[in-house]
Amino acid sequence: MRKNIDIEDNLLLKLKLLSVFEEISVKSVMEKAVSFYVEYKENERLQALSAEDKEDLGLLLLMQQADRNEVVSRDEIMKALD
């Protein structure tokens, strides 16, 4: 996806210098920076969750991984609960 954004001249200069030092394109430097920032914010938000919220999130993630076409009988569930 192509997006045009306005970047301050001094920031653009810093991006260009980083791209030279890293030997990658300015676009790649910006993509890495955005990826790093998004990951940082996700971790920050996760750390702010309570223990109960973390458990709920973990359960939600497990439920999303479950195979919805797999059927379990009532007897199997009752045996697992014993």
Short mmCIF file of C-alpha atoms in Angstrom, two decimals:
data_model
loop_
_atom_site.label_atom_id
_atom_site.label_comp_id
_atom_site.label_asym_id
_atom_site.label_seq_id
_atom_site.Cartn_x
_atom_site.Cartn_y
_atom_site.Cartn_z
CA MET A 1 0.00 0.00 0.00
CA ARG A 2 1.39 3.37 -0.92
CA LYS A 3 0.80 6.34 1.38
CA ASN A 4 2.22 9.82 1.13
CA ILE A 5 3.13 11.47 4.42
CA ASP A 6 4.76 14.74 5.34
CA ILE A 7 7.97 14.36 7.33
CA GLU A 8 9.91 17.22 8.86
CA ASP A 9 13.23 17.90 7.16
CA ASN A 10 15.35 17.24 10.26
CA LEU A 11 13.61 13.89 10.81
CA LEU A 12 14.07 12.96 7.15
CA LEU A 13 17.78 13.72 7.45
CA LYS A 14 18.01 11.42 10.49
CA LEU A 15 16.15 8.69 8.59
CA LYS A 16 18.56 9.00 5.69
CA LEU A 17 21.56 8.79 8.02
CA LEU A 18 20.13 5.69 9.71
CA SER A 19 19.51 4.09 6.34
CA VAL A 20 23.15 4.67 5.39
CA PHE A 21 24.44 3.21 8.66
CA GLU A 22 22.08 0.22 8.45
CA GLU A 23 22.67 -0.18 4.71
CA ILE A 24 18.93 -0.41 4.02
CA SER A 25 16.43 1.89 2.37
CA VAL A 26 14.68 4.76 4.15
CA LYS A 27 11.43 2.90 3.61
CA SER A 28 12.82 -0.12 5.47
CA VAL A 29 14.02 2.08 8.33
CA MET A 30 10.54 3.58 8.64
CA GLU A 31 8.88 0.15 8.48
CA LYS A 32 11.19 -1.14 11.24
CA ALA A 33 10.49 1.91 13.37
CA VAL A 34 6.73 1.57 13.01
CA SER A 35 6.88 -2.18 13.71
CA PHE A 36 8.99 -1.57 16.81
CA TYR A 37 6.59 1.10 18.06
CA VAL A 38 3.50 -1.05 17.51
CA GLU A 39 5.11 -4.02 19.30
CA TYR A 40 6.19 -1.76 22.16
CA LYS A 41 2.66 -0.39 22.58
CA GLU A 42 1.16 -3.90 22.47
CA ASN A 43 3.55 -5.02 25.23
CA GLU A 44 2.84 -1.89 27.24
CA ARG A 45 -0.89 -2.51 26.99
CA LEU A 46 -0.48 -6.18 27.90
CA GLN A 47 1.54 -5.29 31.01
CA ALA A 48 -1.22 -2.93 32.12
CA LEU A 49 -3.81 -5.74 32.15
CA SER A 50 -4.89 -7.30 35.41
CA ALA A 51 -4.27 -11.01 36.07
CA GLU A 52 -7.92 -11.78 35.35
CA ASP A 53 -7.81 -9.87 32.05
CA LYS A 54 -4.65 -11.78 31.05
CA GLU A 55 -6.41 -15.07 31.78
CA ASP A 56 -9.40 -13.99 29.70
CA LEU A 57 -7.13 -12.98 26.82
CA GLY A 58 -5.29 -16.31 27.02
CA LEU A 59 -8.59 -18.20 26.94
CA LEU A 60 -9.74 -16.15 23.95
CA LEU A 61 -6.53 -16.95 22.07
CA LEU A 62 -6.92 -20.66 22.84
CA MET A 63 -10.54 -20.59 21.68
CA GLN A 64 -9.48 -19.00 18.39
CA GLN A 65 -7.02 -21.85 17.80
CA ALA A 66 -9.61 -24.57 18.46
CA ASP A 67 -11.00 -26.61 15.58
CA ARG A 68 -14.69 -25.71 15.37
CA ASN A 69 -15.50 -28.78 13.30
CA GLU A 70 -14.28 -31.20 15.96
CA VAL A 71 -17.12 -32.62 18.06
CA VAL A 72 -16.74 -33.99 21.58
CA SER A 73 -19.42 -36.09 23.23
CA ARG A 74 -20.94 -35.21 26.57
CA ASP A 75 -19.44 -38.37 28.10
CA GLU A 76 -15.92 -37.33 27.10
CA ILE A 77 -16.42 -33.92 28.71
CA MET A 78 -17.72 -35.48 31.93
CA LYS A 79 -14.76 -37.90 32.05
CA ALA A 80 -12.31 -35.01 31.60
CA LEU A 81 -13.93 -33.08 34.45
CA ASP A 82 -13.60 -35.98 36.91
#
